[in-house]
């Protein structure tokens, strides 16, 4: 199996002119070996977010040029598995996170992973559910640090990007230039304190070029839903954009007039929060597959 | 069983000086007979939201004075059952709802309920899951139309306020003055188009006065979670407030230092959206009961 490690290539921004470190064919499965979101710099409870350069977080392994992909296509990235390290961490700091104003001093918690559970404390052990926090492609324009989410993907912090699920990303540049990292062993919707359980690990991902799927922003596929994922400077704007995208998909996919799709979304499609802490926020509209079997073609 | 109907009393605003139409003892179960959110004025697809006075929507049946409740207590309202009428509706209109700017003209859809399913179209039938959209008490100050959500409850549009679940409301005025209405046969998180399936019906609710539970805003109890519910002018602010409340509850209820509770929430408590369409928005932080068995005392 093809393998690409952060030692081969790691990026801290998604830019139109990304240079690939390797190449994959459509249909190929690639292993991405990833550092944790803080590049391994947080090793004990003495290390905190305040000592880090926020332009150097969420380093993403890659980029991988995907042969034959061109602007107007979509990339379907199926997460076949995520292996995580034996230890992760959470960190908080003043001014970051939903309650940044209430945090008096930076602190870090080291969280061992044992028998598939995160050992938060002696009495609190939570089953892990690893997902990929940062995954994206070369954008249409602009330079986006890997701390930002956007139309190109990036720091989506969407917990459904997990084993067995797929993310569709729009292709903006020839070869797409896929990179990923920022694994979380566990995270809840909102990621309210600014970290999930940040952890190093290896992602096995099957990459397919899909022609004729016109999407402007990421869409996640789970066993039972299509999820329109949108990011914007505020949660209010991200929620509006996710709703806009999701209702448009539902209208096309379920062959409903737009007005009907809008009403149907209001009773059958949950509007949710992926994360409320990154520089831009990410919201998602969850469309049950019972309403829409396939992702609609252009 | 005590029964109060919209014909006995219906309010269009929650105010400190509400006059009760009846009285209940702590522990008593009361039936609330409720109009739909539009007072029965939408009867066919010709009737639309544009013909309505938005200060006269969500009429709430009551108020009921709850004997012995006083400021500083909480009211626990357990929803024992909701019966809905045979027909409901959804309506959209320009400028309201998450995508109000994309709606070209007002329209209404009449939705029959058959065998526990909402007949959205010939091919789309969805199991109903009725909940109470508007439920509240006399506020501390100000006059809140029943279209608004707030610390007093009101138009919370929180789908978990359903059979078998309970909502805790802070008591601000002697006797609490409980009123409710705005039943939805079905609604998704976000209520993106501005309506669920709006429907008339009867709510059976057991009302208990709980002393020594200090809450500033509504908390919903389900079989497996405590949900801190908060409303504010924007979704961003509502999300912050729900997180603030939920983390404070978790710290007290799980006996954790605040910093630890904040981190734990980020990996185990989903931050979600109740509704993104009322004049104020409502968000919620979902705390699994596995982390916190009881609602913490003062």
Coordinates of C-alpha atoms in Angstrom, one line a residue:
Chain A
X1 CA 0.0 0.0 0.0
X2 CA 1.2 3.5 -0.8
X3 CA 2.3 5.3 2.3
X4 CA 3.0 9.0 2.8
X5 CA 4.4 10.4 6.1
X6 CA 4.7 13.8 7.6
X7 CA 8.4 13.2 7.2
X8 CA 7.9 13.1 3.4
X9 CA 5.7 16.2 3.3
X10 CA 3.7 18.3 5.7
X11 CA 1.9 21.5 4.9
X12 CA 0.7 24.4 7.2
X13 CA -1.4 26.1 4.5
X14 CA -3.7 25.1 1.7
X15 CA -2.8 27.2 -1.4
X16 CA -3.6 27.0 -5.1
X17 CA 0.1 26.2 -6.0
X18 CA 0.7 23.3 -3.6
X19 CA 3.5 21.0 -4.8
X20 CA 2.7 17.3 -4.4
X21 CA 5.1 14.9 -2.6
X22 CA 3.6 11.9 -4.2
X23 CA 0.9 10.7 -6.6
X24 CA -2.1 8.4 -6.3
X25 CA -4.3 6.9 -8.9
X26 CA -8.1 7.1 -8.7
X27 CA -9.2 4.1 -6.6
X28 CA -6.0 3.7 -4.8
X29 CA -5.8 3.5 -1.0
X30 CA -3.1 5.5 0.7
X31 CA -1.8 5.6 4.2
X32 CA -1.2 9.0 5.7
X33 CA 1.1 9.0 8.7
X34 CA 0.2 12.1 10.8
X35 CA 1.6 14.1 13.6
X36 CA -0.8 15.3 16.2
X37 CA -2.3 18.8 15.7
X38 CA 0.6 20.4 17.7
X39 CA 3.4 18.6 15.9
X40 CA 4.3 16.5 18.9
X41 CA 5.3 19.6 20.9
X42 CA 2.9 18.9 23.8
X43 CA 4.4 16.0 25.7
X44 CA 3.5 16.8 29.3
X45 CA 1.1 18.8 31.3
X46 CA 3.7 21.6 31.4
X47 CA 3.4 22.2 27.7
X48 CA 0.5 24.4 26.7
X49 CA -1.1 26.0 23.7
X50 CA 0.4 29.4 24.6
X51 CA 3.9 28.2 23.6
X52 CA 2.8 27.4 20.1
X53 CA 2.7 29.3 16.9
X54 CA -0.9 29.1 15.7
X55 CA 0.3 29.4 12.1
X56 CA 2.0 26.0 12.6
X57 CA -0.8 23.9 14.0
X58 CA -2.7 21.1 12.2
X59 CA 0.1 20.2 10.0
X60 CA -1.4 18.1 7.2
X61 CA 0.5 15.2 5.6
X62 CA 0.8 15.4 1.9
X63 CA -0.1 16.8 -0.6
X64 CA -0.9 13.9 -2.8
X65 CA -1.6 14.6 -6.4
X66 CA -4.6 12.5 -7.6
X67 CA -4.0 11.5 -11.2
X68 CA -6.7 12.6 -13.6
X69 CA -8.6 15.0 -11.2
X70 CA -9.3 18.4 -12.6
X71 CA -11.3 21.5 -11.6
X72 CA -15.0 20.6 -11.6
X73 CA -14.6 17.1 -10.4
X74 CA -15.0 15.9 -6.8
X75 CA -12.6 13.8 -4.8
X76 CA -14.3 11.0 -2.8
X77 CA -12.1 10.1 0.2
X78 CA -13.3 7.0 2.0
X79 CA -11.8 6.6 5.4
X80 CA -11.0 2.9 5.6
X81 CA -9.4 3.1 9.1
X82 CA -7.6 5.3 11.6
X83 CA -5.0 3.9 14.0
X84 CA -4.1 6.2 16.9
X85 CA -1.1 6.5 19.2
X86 CA -1.1 5.3 22.8
X87 CA -1.5 8.8 24.2
X88 CA -3.3 12.0 23.3
X89 CA -4.0 15.3 25.0
X90 CA -6.4 18.2 25.4
X91 CA -5.3 21.8 26.0
X92 CA -7.1 25.0 26.9
X93 CA -5.9 28.6 27.0
X94 CA -7.4 32.0 27.7
X95 CA -9.1 33.7 24.7
X96 CA -9.5 30.5 22.6
X97 CA -12.5 28.1 22.6
X98 CA -16.1 29.0 23.1
X99 CA -15.5 30.1 26.7
X100 CA -12.1 31.6 26.2
X101 CA -13.0 34.6 28.3
X102 CA -13.6 32.3 31.3
X103 CA -10.2 30.5 31.1
X104 CA -7.8 31.9 33.7
X105 CA -4.6 30.1 32.6
X106 CA -3.5 27.6 30.0
X107 CA -3.6 24.0 30.9
X108 CA -3.0 20.6 29.3
X109 CA -4.3 17.1 30.2
X110 CA -2.5 14.0 28.9
X111 CA -5.0 11.3 28.1
X112 CA -3.8 7.7 27.7
X113 CA -5.8 5.4 25.3
X114 CA -6.3 1.9 26.8
X115 CA -8.3 -0.9 25.3
X116 CA -10.1 1.5 22.9
X117 CA -11.0 3.9 25.7
X118 CA -9.7 7.3 26.5
X119 CA -8.8 7.5 30.2
X120 CA -9.9 11.0 31.1
X121 CA -9.7 10.3 34.8
X122 CA -9.8 7.3 37.1
X123 CA -13.5 7.2 37.0
X124 CA -14.2 8.6 33.5
X125 CA -13.3 6.3 30.6
X126 CA -14.8 7.1 27.2
X127 CA -14.8 4.8 24.1
X128 CA -12.8 6.5 21.4
X129 CA -14.2 7.3 18.0
X130 CA -11.3 8.6 15.9
X131 CA -11.9 11.1 13.1
X132 CA -9.8 13.2 10.8
X133 CA -9.9 16.9 11.9
X134 CA -8.1 18.5 8.9
X135 CA -8.6 17.3 5.3
X136 CA -8.5 19.4 2.3
X137 CA -7.3 20.2 -1.2
X138 CA -5.6 23.1 -3.0
X139 CA -8.2 25.9 -2.9
X140 CA -9.5 28.1 -5.8
X141 CA -7.7 31.1 -4.4
X142 CA -6.0 32.5 -1.4
X143 CA -3.8 30.9 1.2
X144 CA -5.6 29.2 4.1
X145 CA -3.6 28.1 7.1
X146 CA -4.4 24.5 8.2
X147 CA -6.1 26.1 11.3
X148 CA -8.9 27.4 9.0
X149 CA -11.8 25.5 7.5
X150 CA -13.2 26.6 4.2
X151 CA -14.7 25.5 0.9
X152 CA -11.5 23.5 0.2
X153 CA -12.0 21.5 3.4
X154 CA -9.2 22.2 5.9
X155 CA -9.8 22.2 9.6
X156 CA -13.4 21.0 9.3
X157 CA -13.4 19.2 12.7
X158 CA -16.4 17.2 11.6
X159 CA -16.6 14.1 13.7
X160 CA -18.4 12.1 11.0
X161 CA -15.1 12.1 8.9
X162 CA -14.5 8.7 10.5
X163 CA -13.9 5.1 9.6
X164 CA -16.4 3.8 7.1
X165 CA -17.5 7.3 6.0
X166 CA -16.4 9.3 3.0
X167 CA -15.9 13.0 2.4
X168 CA -16.4 14.5 -1.0
X169 CA -14.2 17.5 -1.7
X170 CA -14.5 19.9 -4.7
X171 CA -11.4 19.8 -6.9
X172 CA -10.2 23.3 -7.6
X173 CA -6.7 22.6 -9.1
X174 CA -5.4 20.0 -11.4
X175 CA -4.4 16.9 -9.3
X176 CA -6.5 18.1 -6.4
X177 CA -3.5 18.0 -4.0
X178 CA -5.0 16.2 -1.0
X179 CA -3.5 16.5 2.5
X180 CA -4.8 15.5 5.9
X181 CA -4.0 15.3 9.6
X182 CA -5.2 16.6 13.0
X183 CA -6.6 13.3 14.1
X184 CA -8.9 13.3 17.2
X185 CA -9.4 10.1 19.2
X186 CA -12.6 11.7 20.4
X187 CA -14.5 15.0 19.9
X188 CA -18.1 16.2 20.5
X189 CA -20.0 18.5 18.2
X190 CA -18.8 22.0 18.9
X191 CA -15.3 21.1 20.1
X192 CA -16.1 23.7 22.7
X193 CA -12.8 23.9 24.5
X194 CA -10.8 24.2 21.2
X195 CA -9.3 20.7 21.4
X196 CA -10.6 17.2 21.0
X197 CA -8.3 14.4 22.2
X198 CA -5.4 15.4 19.9
X199 CA -3.4 12.5 18.8
X200 CA -0.8 11.2 16.3
X201 CA -1.9 8.3 14.0
X202 CA -2.2 6.8 10.6
X203 CA -5.2 7.2 8.3
X204 CA -6.0 4.7 5.6
X205 CA -8.0 6.5 2.9
X206 CA -9.3 5.3 -0.5
X207 CA -9.2 8.2 -3.0
X208 CA -11.6 8.3 -6.0
X209 CA -12.1 10.9 -8.6
X210 CA -15.7 11.4 -9.2
X211 CA -16.7 13.3 -12.4
X212 CA -19.9 15.2 -12.8
X213 CA -20.6 15.7 -9.1
X214 CA -20.9 19.4 -8.8
X215 CA -20.3 20.5 -5.2
X216 CA -19.1 23.9 -4.0
X217 CA -18.1 22.7 -0.5
X218 CA -17.4 19.4 1.3
X219 CA -20.1 16.8 1.7
X220 CA -19.7 13.9 4.1
X221 CA -21.4 10.5 3.4
X222 CA -22.2 8.2 6.3
X223 CA -24.0 4.9 6.3
X224 CA -27.4 6.6 6.6
X225 CA -26.9 10.3 5.7
X226 CA -25.4 12.9 3.4
X227 CA -24.0 15.9 5.3
X228 CA -23.6 19.3 3.7
X229 CA -20.6 20.9 5.5
X230 CA -20.0 24.7 5.4
X231 CA -17.6 27.1 7.1
X232 CA -17.8 30.8 7.5
X233 CA -16.6 33.6 9.9
X234 CA -19.6 33.2 12.2
X235 CA -21.7 30.2 13.3
X236 CA -24.8 32.1 12.0
X237 CA -23.3 32.4 8.5
X238 CA -22.0 28.8 8.5
X239 CA -25.5 27.6 9.5
X240 CA -27.1 29.6 6.6
X241 CA -24.6 28.3 4.1
X242 CA -24.9 24.6 5.2
X243 CA -28.7 25.0 5.0
X244 CA -28.4 26.6 1.5
X245 CA -26.2 23.8 0.2
X246 CA -28.2 21.0 1.9
X247 CA -31.6 22.2 0.6
X248 CA -30.2 22.6 -2.9
X249 CA -28.8 19.0 -2.8
X250 CA -32.1 17.7 -1.4
X251 CA -34.1 19.4 -4.1
X252 CA -32.0 17.9 -6.8
X253 CA -31.5 14.5 -5.2
X254 CA -35.1 14.0 -4.2
X255 CA -36.4 15.7 -7.3
X256 CA -38.5 18.1 -5.3
X257 CA -39.4 21.8 -6.1
X258 CA -37.1 24.0 -4.0
X259 CA -39.9 25.2 -1.7
X260 CA -40.8 21.6 -0.9
X261 CA -37.2 20.6 -0.2
X262 CA -36.9 23.6 2.1
X263 CA -40.0 22.5 4.1
X264 CA -38.9 18.9 4.2
X265 CA -35.4 19.9 5.5
X266 CA -37.1 21.7 8.3
X267 CA -38.8 18.5 9.6
X268 CA -36.3 15.8 8.5
X269 CA -32.8 17.3 8.3
X270 CA -30.9 18.3 11.5
X271 CA -28.9 21.5 11.3
X272 CA -25.9 20.9 13.5
X273 CA -22.6 22.3 14.6
X274 CA -19.3 20.7 13.6
X275 CA -17.1 23.1 15.5
X276 CA -17.5 26.5 17.1
X277 CA -13.9 27.3 17.9
X278 CA -11.7 27.5 14.8
X279 CA -11.1 30.9 13.3
X280 CA -14.1 30.2 11.1
X281 CA -17.0 28.1 12.3
X282 CA -18.4 24.9 10.6
X283 CA -22.0 23.9 10.5
X284 CA -23.7 20.9 8.8
X285 CA -27.1 19.9 7.4
X286 CA -27.8 16.2 7.8
X287 CA -29.9 14.7 5.0
X288 CA -31.1 11.1 5.7
X289 CA -30.4 8.7 2.9
X290 CA -34.0 7.6 3.2
X291 CA -34.9 10.9 1.5
X292 CA -32.0 10.9 -1.1
X293 CA -30.3 7.7 -2.1
X294 CA -27.5 9.2 -4.2
X295 CA -25.5 12.4 -4.3
X296 CA -27.2 14.2 -7.2
X297 CA -25.3 14.6 -10.5
X298 CA -24.7 18.0 -12.0
Chain B
X1 CA -57.6 15.2 35.5
X2 CA -57.3 19.0 35.5
X3 CA -57.8 20.5 32.1
X4 CA -57.1 23.9 30.8
X5 CA -58.0 25.0 27.2
X6 CA -57.0 27.9 25.0
X7 CA -60.7 28.8 25.4
X8 CA -60.1 29.3 29.1
X9 CA -56.9 31.3 28.7
X10 CA -54.4 32.0 26.0
X11 CA -51.4 34.4 26.1
X12 CA -49.4 36.0 23.4
X13 CA -46.7 37.3 25.7
X14 CA -44.8 36.1 28.8
X15 CA -44.8 39.1 31.2
X16 CA -43.9 39.4 35.0
X17 CA -47.6 40.2 35.9
X18 CA -49.4 37.3 34.1
X19 CA -52.7 36.5 35.7
X20 CA -53.4 32.8 36.1
X21 CA -56.6 31.2 34.7
X22 CA -56.3 28.2 37.0
X23 CA -54.1 26.7 39.7
X24 CA -52.3 23.4 40.1
X25 CA -50.6 21.7 43.0
X26 CA -47.1 20.5 42.8
X27 CA -47.2 16.9 41.5
X28 CA -50.4 17.4 39.6
X29 CA -50.9 16.4 36.0
X30 CA -52.7 19.0 33.8
X31 CA -54.0 18.7 30.3
X32 CA -53.3 21.7 28.1
X33 CA -55.6 21.9 25.1
X34 CA -53.7 24.0 22.5
X35 CA -54.4 25.7 19.2
X36 CA -51.7 25.4 16.5
X37 CA -49.1 28.1 16.3
X38 CA -51.2 30.2 13.9
X39 CA -54.4 30.0 15.9
X40 CA -56.2 27.8 13.4
X41 CA -56.0 30.6 10.8
X42 CA -54.1 28.4 8.2
X43 CA -56.7 26.0 6.9
X44 CA -55.8 25.5 3.2
X45 CA -52.8 26.1 0.9
X46 CA -54.3 29.5 0.1
X47 CA -53.6 30.7 3.7
X48 CA -50.0 31.9 4.3
X49 CA -47.8 33.4 7.0
X50 CA -48.0 36.7 5.3
X51 CA -51.6 37.2 6.3
X52 CA -50.7 36.7 10.0
X53 CA -49.8 39.2 12.8
X54 CA -46.5 37.9 14.1
X55 CA -47.3 39.3 17.5
X56 CA -50.2 36.8 17.6
X57 CA -48.4 33.6 16.9
X58 CA -47.6 30.7 19.3
X59 CA -50.6 31.5 21.5
X60 CA -49.8 29.5 24.7
X61 CA -52.6 27.9 26.8
X62 CA -52.6 29.1 30.4
X63 CA -51.2 30.5 32.5
X64 CA -51.4 28.0 35.3
X65 CA -50.4 29.2 38.8
X66 CA -48.3 26.5 40.5
X67 CA -49.0 26.5 44.2
X68 CA -46.0 27.0 46.4
X69 CA -43.6 27.9 43.7
X70 CA -41.5 31.0 44.3
X71 CA -38.6 32.8 42.8
X72 CA -35.4 30.7 43.1
X73 CA -37.3 27.4 42.7
X74 CA -37.4 25.5 39.5
X75 CA -40.5 24.0 37.9
X76 CA -40.1 20.5 36.5
X77 CA -42.6 19.9 33.7
X78 CA -42.7 16.2 32.7
X79 CA -44.4 15.7 29.3
X80 CA -46.5 12.6 29.9
X81 CA -48.1 12.6 26.4
X82 CA -49.0 14.7 23.4
X83 CA -52.1 14.0 21.2
X84 CA -52.1 15.8 17.9
X85 CA -54.9 16.7 15.5
X86 CA -55.5 14.8 12.2
X87 CA -53.9 17.5 10.1
X88 CA -51.0 19.9 10.4
X89 CA -49.2 22.3 8.0
X90 CA -45.9 23.9 7.1
X91 CA -45.6 27.4 5.8
X92 CA -42.7 29.5 4.3
X93 CA -42.5 33.1 3.4
X94 CA -39.9 35.6 2.1
X95 CA -37.6 37.1 4.7
X96 CA -38.3 34.5 7.4
X97 CA -36.4 31.2 8.0
X98 CA -32.7 30.5 7.5
X99 CA -33.1 31.0 3.7
X100 CA -35.7 33.8 3.8
X101 CA -33.7 35.6 1.1
X102 CA -34.2 32.7 -1.3
X103 CA -38.0 32.4 -0.9
X104 CA -39.8 34.0 -3.8
X105 CA -43.4 33.8 -2.5
X106 CA -45.3 32.6 0.6
X107 CA -46.6 29.1 0.4
X108 CA -48.3 26.5 2.7
X109 CA -48.5 22.8 2.6
X110 CA -51.2 20.9 4.4
X111 CA -49.9 17.7 5.9
X112 CA -52.3 14.9 7.0
X113 CA -51.3 12.6 9.9
X114 CA -52.2 9.0 9.3
X115 CA -51.2 6.0 11.4
X116 CA -48.6 7.9 13.2
X117 CA -47.0 9.2 10.0
X118 CA -46.9 12.6 8.5
X119 CA -47.9 12.4 4.8
X120 CA -45.6 14.9 3.3
X121 CA -46.2 13.6 -0.2
X122 CA -47.3 10.3 -1.9
X123 CA -43.9 8.9 -1.5
X124 CA -42.6 10.7 1.6
X125 CA -44.2 9.6 4.9
X126 CA -42.3 10.3 8.1
X127 CA -43.0 9.0 11.6
X128 CA -44.2 11.8 13.7
X129 CA -42.4 12.7 17.0
X130 CA -44.6 15.4 18.6
X131 CA -43.0 18.0 20.9
X132 CA -43.9 21.2 22.6
X133 CA -42.6 24.3 20.8
X134 CA -43.5 27.0 23.2
X135 CA -43.4 26.5 27.0
X136 CA -42.6 29.1 29.6
X137 CA -43.2 31.0 32.8
X138 CA -43.6 34.7 33.8
X139 CA -40.1 36.2 33.3
X140 CA -38.1 38.3 35.6
X141 CA -38.6 41.4 33.6
X142 CA -39.8 42.7 30.3
X143 CA -42.6 41.5 28.0
X144 CA -41.6 38.6 25.6
X145 CA -44.1 37.8 22.8
X146 CA -44.7 34.0 22.5
X147 CA -42.6 34.2 19.3
X148 CA -39.5 34.8 21.3
X149 CA -37.4 32.2 23.3
X150 CA -35.5 33.4 26.4
X151 CA -34.4 32.6 29.9
X152 CA -38.1 32.1 30.8
X153 CA -38.6 29.5 28.2
X154 CA -41.0 30.6 25.5
X155 CA -40.5 29.6 21.9
X156 CA -37.7 27.2 22.6
X157 CA -38.5 24.9 19.6
X158 CA -36.4 22.2 21.2
X159 CA -37.4 18.9 19.8
X160 CA -36.4 17.0 23.0
X161 CA -39.4 18.6 24.9
X162 CA -41.4 15.5 24.0
X163 CA -43.2 12.6 25.7
X164 CA -41.2 11.0 28.5
X165 CA -38.8 14.0 28.8
X166 CA -39.0 16.9 31.3
X167 CA -38.1 20.5 31.1
X168 CA -36.9 22.4 34.1
X169 CA -37.8 26.1 34.1
X170 CA -36.5 28.7 36.5
X171 CA -39.3 30.3 38.6
X172 CA -39.1 34.1 38.5
X173 CA -42.5 35.1 39.9
X174 CA -44.6 33.7 42.7
X175 CA -46.7 30.8 41.3
X176 CA -44.5 30.6 38.2
X177 CA -47.4 31.1 35.7
X178 CA -46.8 28.2 33.3
X179 CA -48.2 28.3 29.8
X180 CA -47.6 26.2 26.7
X181 CA -48.6 25.6 23.1
X182 CA -47.1 25.6 19.5
X183 CA -47.1 21.8 19.2
X184 CA -45.1 20.3 16.3
X185 CA -45.9 16.9 15.0
X186 CA -42.3 16.8 13.7
X187 CA -39.4 19.1 13.5
X188 CA -35.6 18.8 12.9
X189 CA -32.9 20.7 14.7
X190 CA -32.7 24.1 13.2
X191 CA -36.4 24.3 12.1
X192 CA -34.7 25.9 9.0
X193 CA -37.8 26.9 7.0
X194 CA -39.4 28.6 10.2
X195 CA -42.1 25.9 10.7
X196 CA -42.2 22.3 11.9
X197 CA -45.4 20.5 11.2
X198 CA -47.6 23.0 13.1
X199 CA -50.6 21.3 14.6
X200 CA -53.3 21.6 17.3
X201 CA -53.3 19.1 20.1
X202 CA -53.4 18.3 23.8
X203 CA -50.4 18.1 26.1
X204 CA -50.5 16.1 29.3
X205 CA -47.9 17.5 31.7
X206 CA -47.0 16.7 35.3
X207 CA -45.8 19.8 37.1
X208 CA -43.5 19.7 40.1
X209 CA -42.0 22.4 42.1
X210 CA -38.3 21.6 42.8
X211 CA -36.6 23.6 45.5
X212 CA -32.9 24.2 45.6
X213 CA -32.2 23.6 41.9
X214 CA -30.5 26.8 40.8
X215 CA -30.8 27.3 37.1
X216 CA -30.8 30.5 35.2
X217 CA -32.2 29.1 32.0
X218 CA -34.2 26.0 30.8
X219 CA -32.7 22.5 31.2
X220 CA -34.3 19.5 29.4
X221 CA -34.0 16.0 30.9
X222 CA -34.2 13.0 28.5
X223 CA -33.7 9.4 29.4
X224 CA -30.0 9.6 28.8
X225 CA -29.0 13.3 28.9
X226 CA -29.3 16.7 30.6
X227 CA -29.6 19.5 28.0
X228 CA -28.7 23.1 28.8
X229 CA -30.8 25.3 26.6
X230 CA -30.0 28.9 25.9
X231 CA -31.4 31.6 23.6
X232 CA -29.8 34.9 22.4
X233 CA -30.1 37.3 19.5
X234 CA -27.5 35.3 17.4
X235 CA -26.7 31.6 17.1
X236 CA -23.1 32.5 18.1
X237 CA -24.2 34.0 21.4
X238 CA -26.8 31.3 22.1
X239 CA -24.1 28.6 21.5
X240 CA -21.7 30.4 23.9
X241 CA -24.4 30.7 26.6
X242 CA -25.5 27.1 26.3
X243 CA -21.8 26.0 26.6
X244 CA -21.4 28.3 29.6
X245 CA -24.4 26.9 31.4
X246 CA -23.7 23.3 30.4
X247 CA -20.0 23.4 31.5
X248 CA -21.0 25.0 34.8
X249 CA -23.6 22.2 35.4
X250 CA -21.2 19.5 34.5
X251 CA -18.5 20.9 36.8
X252 CA -21.0 20.9 39.7
X253 CA -22.8 17.7 38.8
X254 CA -19.7 15.6 38.1
X255 CA -17.6 17.3 40.9
X256 CA -14.9 18.3 38.5
X257 CA -12.7 21.5 38.5
X258 CA -14.1 23.9 35.9
X259 CA -11.1 23.4 33.6
X260 CA -11.6 19.6 33.5
X261 CA -15.4 20.0 32.9
X262 CA -14.7 22.3 30.0
X263 CA -12.3 19.8 28.4
X264 CA -14.7 16.9 29.1
X265 CA -17.5 18.8 27.4
X266 CA -15.4 19.2 24.3
X267 CA -15.1 15.5 23.9
X268 CA -18.4 14.2 25.3
X269 CA -21.1 16.8 25.2
X270 CA -22.5 17.8 21.8
X271 CA -23.2 21.5 21.2
X272 CA -26.3 21.6 19.0
X273 CA -28.9 23.9 17.5
X274 CA -32.5 23.9 18.7
X275 CA -33.8 26.5 16.2
X276 CA -32.1 29.0 13.9
X277 CA -35.2 31.0 12.9
X278 CA -37.1 32.6 15.7
X279 CA -36.3 36.3 16.5
X280 CA -33.7 34.9 19.0
X281 CA -31.8 31.7 18.3
X282 CA -31.7 28.7 20.6
X283 CA -28.7 26.4 21.2
X284 CA -28.2 23.4 23.5
X285 CA -25.3 21.5 25.2
X286 CA -26.1 17.8 25.6
X287 CA -24.6 16.3 28.8
X288 CA -24.8 12.5 28.9
X289 CA -26.3 11.2 32.1
X290 CA -23.3 8.7 32.2
X291 CA -21.2 11.8 33.2
X292 CA -23.8 13.3 35.6
X293 CA -26.5 11.3 37.2
X294 CA -28.4 14.2 38.9
X295 CA -29.1 17.8 38.2
X296 CA -26.8 19.4 40.7
X297 CA -28.2 21.2 43.7
X298 CA -27.4 24.8 44.4

